[in-house]
């Protein structure tokens, strides 16, 4: 058998929590390094992560002067609430996310529920209720759509947490692969070019994927919360129980040729197409346009403890002739559990021994 052509794969370099990019506060001011200029509070550190950086994002208790970063709160805040320079710990627990519903709807371009979307849901439910045949046969396990939180307010908090992370990292929301001028064109994304072939997404699973996308377009969000960890940076937690084989999200971003990104220092690039002709191999670059997939971390697959944390699998599919990457639950996931997958699902070139 001929040996597989090799190409230098882009390495992930997430060695410690990346510090969120400082963003403008409500009055439009912005500090160069986010540390602020008031020497009176130079010694104040966040009680959650222990860092004193990003002073413009530190809320101070008016009784004890203890600080909390906006992005360390649960739910995280995207900016200092209007008319609120200081908060008490009691107020902190009651503070609501400053992105009101209308802003969240605009941020994620949420559409009104349509008849076509409702028909998708009803058709899916009918198929799930269909009685089984008398003939007993081993059936392939089908993918499941995510089950949104019933409480609309909770869904807004989940979306707001993602909006915070995207804003802090200066990333524009996108829920599909994007093709930018000067990068790989849409025509380059051909699953037929995959070395050894690519798994084809079945008709039933394709319908489930379309249902997930349709639900998100109308504001029925996956039950996920983005949180900030001082070691891992922004990361994702399950906000309710998630069943095995549930579609969590699609990995999206700008599509580019691997050859253009071999010296890129990004830590979140994903293989999209591993072509027989390596000059046609593609990667997904989520640094400019992305969704929640960018903030799901990888396991340290050099330790038993690290491997036990894995609860998602990353799978590339041929979907109507194009390569797509899905993150799918590979076991039941309890509420509050952080999501992890193996960055080395296909290649063994990502150095993960330093992952926490």
Tab-separated table of N, CA, C and O in Angstrom, residues 4-53:
chain	number	residue	atom	x	y	z
A	4	UNK	N	0.938	7.355	2.902
A	4	UNK	CA	0.138	8.570	2.831
A	4	UNK	C	1.034	9.788	2.689
A	4	UNK	O	2.005	9.935	3.417
A	5	UNK	N	0.747	10.680	1.725
A	5	UNK	CA	1.529	11.914	1.606
A	5	UNK	C	1.416	12.702	2.900
A	5	UNK	O	0.380	12.709	3.551
A	6	UNK	N	2.481	13.346	3.271
A	6	UNK	CA	2.484	14.094	4.530
A	6	UNK	C	2.512	15.581	4.270
A	6	UNK	O	3.042	16.049	3.276
A	7	UNK	N	1.927	16.320	5.184
A	7	UNK	CA	1.967	17.779	5.141
A	7	UNK	C	2.078	18.257	6.571
A	7	UNK	O	1.544	17.636	7.483
A	8	UNK	N	2.759	19.335	6.782
A	8	UNK	CA	2.929	19.820	8.151
A	8	UNK	C	1.621	20.416	8.633
A	8	UNK	O	1.133	21.393	8.090
A	9	UNK	N	1.048	19.775	9.658
A	9	UNK	CA	-0.239	20.212	10.179
A	9	UNK	C	-0.053	21.395	11.119
A	9	UNK	O	0.914	21.475	11.849
A	10	UNK	N	-1.016	22.314	11.047
A	10	UNK	CA	-1.008	23.451	11.957
A	10	UNK	C	-1.157	22.949	13.380
A	10	UNK	O	-2.001	22.103	13.668
A	11	UNK	N	-0.334	23.438	14.293
A	11	UNK	CA	-0.356	22.981	15.675
A	11	UNK	C	-1.236	23.878	16.528
A	11	UNK	O	-1.266	25.092	16.358
A	12	UNK	N	-1.937	23.277	17.471
A	12	UNK	CA	-2.682	24.049	18.456
A	12	UNK	C	-1.734	24.407	19.583
A	12	UNK	O	-0.970	23.577	20.037
A	13	UNK	N	-1.780	25.634	20.026
A	13	UNK	CA	-0.803	26.086	21.010
A	13	UNK	C	-1.451	26.569	22.301
A	13	UNK	O	-0.958	27.464	22.956
A	14	UNK	N	-2.595	26.011	22.670
A	14	UNK	CA	-3.295	26.474	23.870
A	14	UNK	C	-2.576	25.946	25.098
A	14	UNK	O	-2.855	24.867	25.589
A	15	UNK	N	-1.596	26.698	25.601
A	15	UNK	CA	-0.829	26.269	26.764
A	15	UNK	C	-1.368	26.839	28.063
A	15	UNK	O	-1.113	26.325	29.130
A	16	UNK	N	-2.102	27.939	27.975
A	16	UNK	CA	-2.705	28.525	29.163
A	16	UNK	C	-3.873	29.385	28.719
A	16	UNK	O	-4.098	29.573	27.533
A	17	UNK	N	-4.634	29.863	29.663
A	17	UNK	CA	-5.826	30.616	29.315
A	17	UNK	C	-5.465	31.875	28.544
A	17	UNK	O	-4.690	32.691	29.018
A	18	UNK	N	-6.017	32.052	27.330
A	18	UNK	CA	-5.796	33.300	26.604
A	18	UNK	C	-6.559	34.423	27.268
A	18	UNK	O	-7.706	34.242	27.662
A	19	UNK	N	-5.945	35.572	27.427
A	19	UNK	CA	-6.631	36.691	28.059
A	19	UNK	C	-7.580	37.337	27.064
A	19	UNK	O	-7.198	37.640	25.946
A	20	UNK	N	-8.838	37.550	27.461
A	20	UNK	CA	-9.791	38.162	26.546
A	20	UNK	C	-9.319	39.544	26.103
A	20	UNK	O	-8.743	40.296	26.887
A	21	UNK	N	-9.573	39.849	24.829
A	21	UNK	CA	-9.241	41.169	24.319
A	21	UNK	C	-10.113	42.203	25.002
A	21	UNK	O	-11.319	42.000	25.151
A	22	UNK	N	-9.525	43.287	25.444
A	22	UNK	CA	-10.294	44.317	26.122
A	22	UNK	C	-11.232	44.983	25.135
A	22	UNK	O	-10.853	45.306	24.010
A	23	UNK	N	-12.486	45.155	25.522
A	23	UNK	CA	-13.471	45.784	24.664
A	23	UNK	C	-14.024	47.025	25.343
A	23	UNK	O	-13.913	47.199	26.544
A	24	UNK	N	-14.645	47.890	24.559
A	24	UNK	CA	-15.111	49.170	25.068
A	24	UNK	C	-16.227	48.992	26.074
A	24	UNK	O	-17.099	48.145	25.924
A	25	UNK	N	-16.219	49.821	27.110
A	25	UNK	CA	-17.272	49.823	28.094
A	25	UNK	C	-18.370	50.752	27.629
A	25	UNK	O	-18.284	51.367	26.580
A	26	UNK	N	-19.430	50.868	28.431
A	26	UNK	CA	-20.623	51.584	27.994
A	26	UNK	C	-20.360	53.023	27.575
A	26	UNK	O	-20.974	53.549	26.678
A	27	UNK	N	-19.412	53.722	28.261
A	27	UNK	CA	-19.206	55.124	27.927
A	27	UNK	C	-18.281	55.298	26.733
A	27	UNK	O	-17.947	56.411	26.346
A	28	UNK	N	-17.853	54.175	26.133
A	28	UNK	CA	-17.032	54.256	24.934
A	28	UNK	C	-15.554	54.326	25.212
A	28	UNK	O	-14.750	54.312	24.297
A	29	UNK	N	-15.136	54.411	26.478
A	29	UNK	CA	-13.715	54.506	26.790
A	29	UNK	C	-13.075	53.142	26.699
A	29	UNK	O	-13.731	52.121	26.792
A	30	UNK	N	-11.757	53.133	26.523
A	30	UNK	CA	-11.036	51.876	26.406
A	30	UNK	C	-9.602	52.097	26.815
A	30	UNK	O	-8.966	53.059	26.391
A	31	UNK	N	-9.091	51.197	27.674
A	31	UNK	CA	-7.695	51.320	28.057
A	31	UNK	C	-6.847	50.476	27.143
A	31	UNK	O	-7.295	49.472	26.616
A	32	UNK	N	-5.595	50.865	26.983
A	32	UNK	CA	-4.731	50.179	26.028
A	32	UNK	C	-4.499	48.743	26.413
A	32	UNK	O	-4.516	47.851	25.589
A	33	UNK	N	-4.284	48.461	27.692
A	33	UNK	CA	-4.030	47.096	28.102
A	33	UNK	C	-5.094	46.545	29.028
A	33	UNK	O	-4.977	45.459	29.548
A	34	UNK	N	-6.154	47.326	29.243
A	34	UNK	CA	-7.261	46.845	30.056
A	34	UNK	C	-6.991	46.905	31.542
A	34	UNK	O	-7.787	46.434	32.332
A	35	UNK	N	-5.886	47.468	31.969
A	35	UNK	CA	-5.566	47.447	33.396
A	35	UNK	C	-6.063	48.669	34.130
A	35	UNK	O	-6.073	48.711	35.342
A	36	UNK	N	-6.495	49.697	33.379
A	36	UNK	CA	-6.978	50.905	34.029
A	36	UNK	C	-5.844	51.774	34.513
A	36	UNK	O	-4.688	51.398	34.499
A	37	UNK	N	-6.166	52.982	34.996
A	37	UNK	CA	-5.116	53.911	35.389
A	37	UNK	C	-5.222	54.372	36.833
A	37	UNK	O	-4.389	55.121	37.309
A	38	UNK	N	-6.273	53.936	37.559
A	38	UNK	CA	-6.440	54.363	38.934
A	38	UNK	C	-5.487	53.592	39.834
A	38	UNK	O	-5.669	52.404	40.088
A	39	UNK	N	-4.467	54.277	40.364
A	39	UNK	CA	-3.484	53.596	41.211
A	39	UNK	C	-4.107	53.121	42.510
A	39	UNK	O	-3.612	52.197	43.141
A	40	UNK	N	-5.222	53.730	42.923
A	40	UNK	CA	-5.889	53.344	44.161
A	40	UNK	C	-6.317	51.883	44.138
A	40	UNK	O	-6.389	51.225	45.165
A	41	UNK	N	-6.596	51.369	42.925
A	41	UNK	CA	-7.080	49.999	42.816
A	41	UNK	C	-6.082	49.094	42.114
A	41	UNK	O	-6.445	48.028	41.620
A	42	UNK	N	-4.810	49.492	42.073
A	42	UNK	CA	-3.805	48.684	41.388
A	42	UNK	C	-3.663	47.301	42.003
A	42	UNK	O	-3.304	46.349	41.324
A	43	UNK	N	-3.910	47.163	43.314
A	43	UNK	CA	-3.720	45.879	43.976
A	43	UNK	C	-4.943	44.984	43.955
A	43	UNK	O	-4.913	43.885	44.508
A	44	UNK	N	-6.031	45.436	43.345
A	44	UNK	CA	-7.261	44.655	43.343
A	44	UNK	C	-7.161	43.516	42.322
A	44	UNK	O	-6.748	43.726	41.192
A	45	UNK	N	-7.535	42.313	42.757
A	45	UNK	CA	-7.534	41.152	41.873
A	45	UNK	C	-8.923	40.527	41.846
A	45	UNK	O	-9.705	40.686	42.789
A	46	UNK	N	-9.203	39.829	40.789
A	46	UNK	CA	-10.478	39.123	40.670
A	46	UNK	C	-10.513	37.972	41.658
A	46	UNK	O	-9.572	37.178	41.750
A	47	UNK	N	-11.612	37.852	42.386
A	47	UNK	CA	-11.758	36.793	43.377
A	47	UNK	C	-11.955	35.422	42.740
A	47	UNK	O	-11.778	34.404	43.402
A	48	UNK	N	-12.303	35.399	41.448
A	48	UNK	CA	-12.534	34.126	40.780
A	48	UNK	C	-11.268	33.581	40.133
A	48	UNK	O	-10.914	32.423	40.312
A	49	UNK	N	-10.545	34.432	39.346
A	49	UNK	CA	-9.385	33.938	38.601
A	49	UNK	C	-8.057	34.384	39.200
A	49	UNK	O	-7.001	33.883	38.807
A	50	UNK	N	-8.075	35.349	40.133
A	50	UNK	CA	-6.856	35.796	40.795
A	50	UNK	C	-6.038	36.807	40.024
A	50	UNK	O	-4.993	37.247	40.491
A	51	UNK	N	-6.511	37.215	38.836
A	51	UNK	CA	-5.758	38.167	38.023
A	51	UNK	C	-6.208	39.596	38.311
A	51	UNK	O	-7.384	39.856	38.559
A	52	UNK	N	-5.248	40.529	38.243
A	52	UNK	CA	-5.575	41.942	38.397
A	52	UNK	C	-5.601	42.674	37.078
A	52	UNK	O	-5.764	43.897	37.046
A	53	UNK	N	-5.425	41.937	35.978
A	53	UNK	CA	-5.452	42.555	34.647
A	53	UNK	C	-6.872	42.952	34.265
A	53	UNK	O	-7.843	42.561	34.904
